[in-house]
GROMACS .gro file of C-alpha atoms in nm:
model
  169
    1MET     CA    1  -0.325   3.902   2.481
    2HIS     CA    2   0.001   3.877   2.672
    3THR     CA    3   0.023   3.494   2.628
    4PHE     CA    4  -0.048   3.519   2.255
    5THR     CA    5   0.252   3.749   2.196
    6LYS     CA    6   0.476   3.499   2.377
    7LYS     CA    7   0.354   3.217   2.148
    8LEU     CA    8   0.370   3.421   1.825
    9PRO     CA    9   0.733   3.327   1.740
   10ILE     CA   10   0.649   2.957   1.783
   11VAL     CA   11   0.343   2.990   1.558
   12ILE     CA   12   0.552   3.168   1.292
   13VAL     CA   13   0.824   2.899   1.301
   14VAL     CA   14   0.567   2.618   1.274
   15ALA     CA   15   0.394   2.799   0.984
   16LEU     CA   16   0.726   2.842   0.800
   17MET     CA   17   0.815   2.476   0.854
   18PHE     CA   18   0.475   2.368   0.720
   19ALA     CA   19   0.510   2.597   0.416
   20GLY     CA   20   0.858   2.456   0.341
   21TRP     CA   21   0.732   2.100   0.372
   22ALA     CA   22   0.437   2.171   0.141
   23ILE     CA   23   0.661   2.328  -0.125
   24SER     CA   24   0.925   2.051  -0.116
   25SER     CA   25   0.670   1.768  -0.124
   26CYS     CA   26   0.532   1.896  -0.455
   27LYS     CA   27   0.872   1.912  -0.625
   28LYS     CA   28   0.894   1.678  -0.927
   29GLU     CA   29   1.208   1.529  -1.078
   30ASN     CA   30   1.380   1.768  -1.314
   31GLN     CA   31   1.336   1.659  -1.678
   32SER     CA   32   1.697   1.745  -1.765
   33THR     CA   33   1.819   1.523  -1.479
   34LEU     CA   34   1.627   1.225  -1.618
   35ASN     CA   35   1.762   1.289  -1.966
   36SER     CA   36   2.118   1.315  -1.838
   37PHE     CA   37   2.088   0.983  -1.651
   38LEU     CA   38   1.998   0.819  -1.983
   39THR     CA   39   2.245   0.999  -2.211
   40ASP     CA   40   2.555   1.085  -2.005
   41ASN     CA   41   2.664   0.735  -1.916
   42GLY     CA   42   2.677   0.591  -2.268
   43LEU     CA   43   2.583   0.234  -2.345
   44TRP     CA   44   2.326   0.040  -2.139
   45LYS     CA   45   2.381  -0.340  -2.159
   46LEU     CA   46   2.087  -0.576  -2.116
   47ALA     CA   47   2.145  -0.769  -1.792
   48SER     CA   48   1.803  -0.927  -1.742
   49LEU     CA   49   1.483  -0.982  -1.932
   50ARG     CA   50   1.180  -1.132  -1.768
   51VAL     CA   51   0.846  -1.196  -1.932
   52GLU     CA   52   0.557  -1.309  -1.714
   53THR     CA   53   0.212  -1.407  -1.840
   54LEU     CA   54  -0.076  -1.388  -1.593
   55HIS     CA   55  -0.439  -1.493  -1.621
   56ASN     CA   56  -0.617  -1.272  -1.368
   57ASP     CA   57  -0.378  -1.300  -1.072
   58THR     CA   58  -0.244  -1.646  -1.157
   59SER     CA   59   0.102  -1.662  -1.308
   60ILE     CA   60   0.096  -1.895  -1.607
   61ARG     CA   61   0.446  -1.867  -1.749
   62PHE     CA   62   0.788  -1.708  -1.693
   63ASP     CA   63   1.045  -1.652  -1.964
   64THR     CA   64   1.390  -1.510  -1.897
   65LEU     CA   65   1.688  -1.376  -2.086
   66ASN     CA   66   1.828  -1.599  -2.357
   67VAL     CA   67   2.159  -1.699  -2.197
   68ALA     CA   68   2.270  -1.878  -2.513
   69CYS     CA   69   2.281  -1.548  -2.702
   70GLN     CA   70   2.632  -1.472  -2.825
   71HIS     CA   71   2.562  -1.100  -2.869
   72THR     CA   72   2.554  -0.824  -2.608
   73GLN     CA   73   2.218  -0.655  -2.640
   74SER     CA   74   2.255  -0.284  -2.570
   75PHE     CA   75   2.059   0.040  -2.565
   76MET     CA   76   2.204   0.386  -2.624
   77PHE     CA   77   2.031   0.723  -2.590
   78ASP     CA   78   2.166   1.049  -2.733
   79ALA     CA   79   2.083   1.402  -2.627
   80GLY     CA   80   1.940   1.474  -2.972
   81GLY     CA   81   1.644   1.242  -2.904
   82THR     CA   82   1.755   0.928  -3.091
   83CYS     CA   83   1.796   0.586  -2.933
   84THR     CA   84   1.977   0.282  -3.075
   85TYR     CA   85   1.923  -0.083  -2.980
   86ASN     CA   86   2.175  -0.348  -3.085
   87TYR     CA   87   2.078  -0.716  -3.126
   88PHE     CA   88   1.719  -0.693  -3.002
   89ASN     CA   89   1.587  -1.046  -2.934
   90CYS     CA   90   1.943  -1.166  -3.005
   91LEU     CA   91   1.889  -1.104  -3.377
   92ASP     CA   92   2.166  -0.948  -3.584
   93GLN     CA   93   2.023  -0.596  -3.615
   94VAL     CA   94   2.081  -0.236  -3.518
   95THR     CA   95   1.759  -0.035  -3.485
   96GLN     CA   96   1.712   0.335  -3.423
   97GLY     CA   97   1.424   0.566  -3.346
   98PRO     CA   98   1.322   0.880  -3.160
   99TRP     CA   99   1.271   0.873  -2.785
  100THR     CA  100   1.099   1.096  -2.530
  101ILE     CA  101   1.056   1.072  -2.155
  102ASN     CA  102   0.747   1.185  -1.965
  103ALA     CA  103   0.810   1.268  -1.599
  104GLY     CA  104   0.453   1.267  -1.469
  105ASP     CA  105   0.335   1.068  -1.168
  106ILE     CA  106   0.457   0.758  -1.350
  107ILE     CA  107   0.777   0.811  -1.548
  108THR     CA  108   0.740   0.668  -1.897
  109LEU     CA  109   0.969   0.634  -2.196
  110SER     CA  110   0.829   0.630  -2.548
  111SER     CA  111   1.001   0.527  -2.868
  112THR     CA  112   0.857   0.439  -3.208
  113MET     CA  113   1.165   0.231  -3.289
  114LYS     CA  114   1.068  -0.086  -3.478
  115CYS     CA  115   1.265  -0.403  -3.404
  116LYS     CA  116   1.270  -0.740  -3.578
  117ASP     CA  117   1.162  -1.012  -3.338
  118THR     CA  118   1.058  -1.376  -3.326
  119THR     CA  119   0.679  -1.320  -3.323
  120LYS     CA  120   0.443  -1.406  -3.611
  121ALA     CA  121   0.440  -1.042  -3.720
  122GLY     CA  122   0.821  -1.040  -3.731
  123VAL     CA  123   0.846  -0.678  -3.611
  124SER     CA  124   0.737  -0.487  -3.301
  125THR     CA  125   0.772  -0.156  -3.119
  126PRO     CA  126   0.878  -0.291  -2.778
  127PHE     CA  127   0.944   0.050  -2.622
  128ALA     CA  128   0.634   0.233  -2.750
  129GLN     CA  129   0.519   0.317  -2.395
  130VAL     CA  130   0.721   0.162  -2.110
  131GLN     CA  131   0.727   0.253  -1.743
  132VAL     CA  132   1.064   0.347  -1.600
  133ILE     CA  133   1.083   0.139  -1.281
  134ASN     CA  134   1.440   0.236  -1.190
  135LEU     CA  135   1.680   0.491  -1.335
  136GLY     CA  136   2.016   0.557  -1.174
  137ARG     CA  137   2.380   0.604  -1.263
  138ASN     CA  138   2.437   0.230  -1.301
  139SER     CA  139   2.099   0.069  -1.360
  140LEU     CA  140   1.791   0.116  -1.573
  141VAL     CA  141   1.473  -0.093  -1.555
  142PHE     CA  142   1.177  -0.069  -1.796
  143GLN     CA  143   0.844  -0.244  -1.760
  144ASP     CA  144   0.586  -0.296  -2.032
  145VAL     CA  145   0.239  -0.426  -1.941
  146LYS     CA  146   0.001  -0.549  -2.210
  147THR     CA  147  -0.352  -0.639  -2.101
  148ASP     CA  148  -0.623  -0.812  -2.302
  149THR     CA  149  -0.934  -1.015  -2.231
  150LEU     CA  150  -0.977  -1.388  -2.270
  151ARG     CA  151  -1.329  -1.521  -2.285
  152LYS     CA  152  -1.352  -1.844  -2.093
  153SER     CA  153  -1.708  -1.953  -2.049
  154PRO     CA  154  -1.877  -1.862  -1.820
  155ARG     CA  155  -1.621  -1.604  -1.694
  156ILE     CA  156  -1.407  -1.333  -1.841
  157VAL     CA  157  -1.037  -1.363  -1.770
  158LEU     CA  158  -0.791  -1.074  -1.795
  159ARG     CA  159  -0.458  -1.175  -1.943
  160ARG     CA  160  -0.152  -0.962  -1.872
  161ARG     CA  161   0.192  -0.995  -2.020
  162ILE     CA  162   0.455  -0.810  -1.816
  163THR     CA  163   0.795  -0.762  -1.978
  164ARG     CA  164   1.072  -0.622  -1.759
  165TYR     CA  165   1.406  -0.514  -1.911
  166GLY     CA  166   1.703  -0.458  -1.677
  167PHE     CA  167   2.008  -0.270  -1.806
  168ILE     CA  168   2.345  -0.191  -1.647
  169HIS     CA  169   2.660  -0.005  -1.752
   0.00000   0.00000   0.00000
């Protein structure tokens, strides 16, 4: 009994340290902090755009930002929940739509904003559900992954198209 009372303060300190670690490891990013990173710093300018097409794990094609574009493509978020994109796909347009951010295990941004583009359909919702890869004071990176199935006899091939948008101030 005498040795236990000598070790009791050490046991209490270790238990408190463990409890503090457990509480802090479960802390998620504050939603208002994420929103302020997007809205407080104003205009986000597109610095890089990379589109990669993969068949299973084999990279088939890379496309990058159109460097011949004479316009500065930019994204702006306001605290009221509206986002604005200027010159999407280097086309003369200003598009707007609502935006929300979900701060779960994977941070995602959603916007139903419709943009004119150069596809057959002529319009798309490029930011319908994008992963936020990086969000800081000076940089913002979104990633959109579209997966479908190609049937190539006798195997099935998964095709993925990964679009990564990089923005800076």
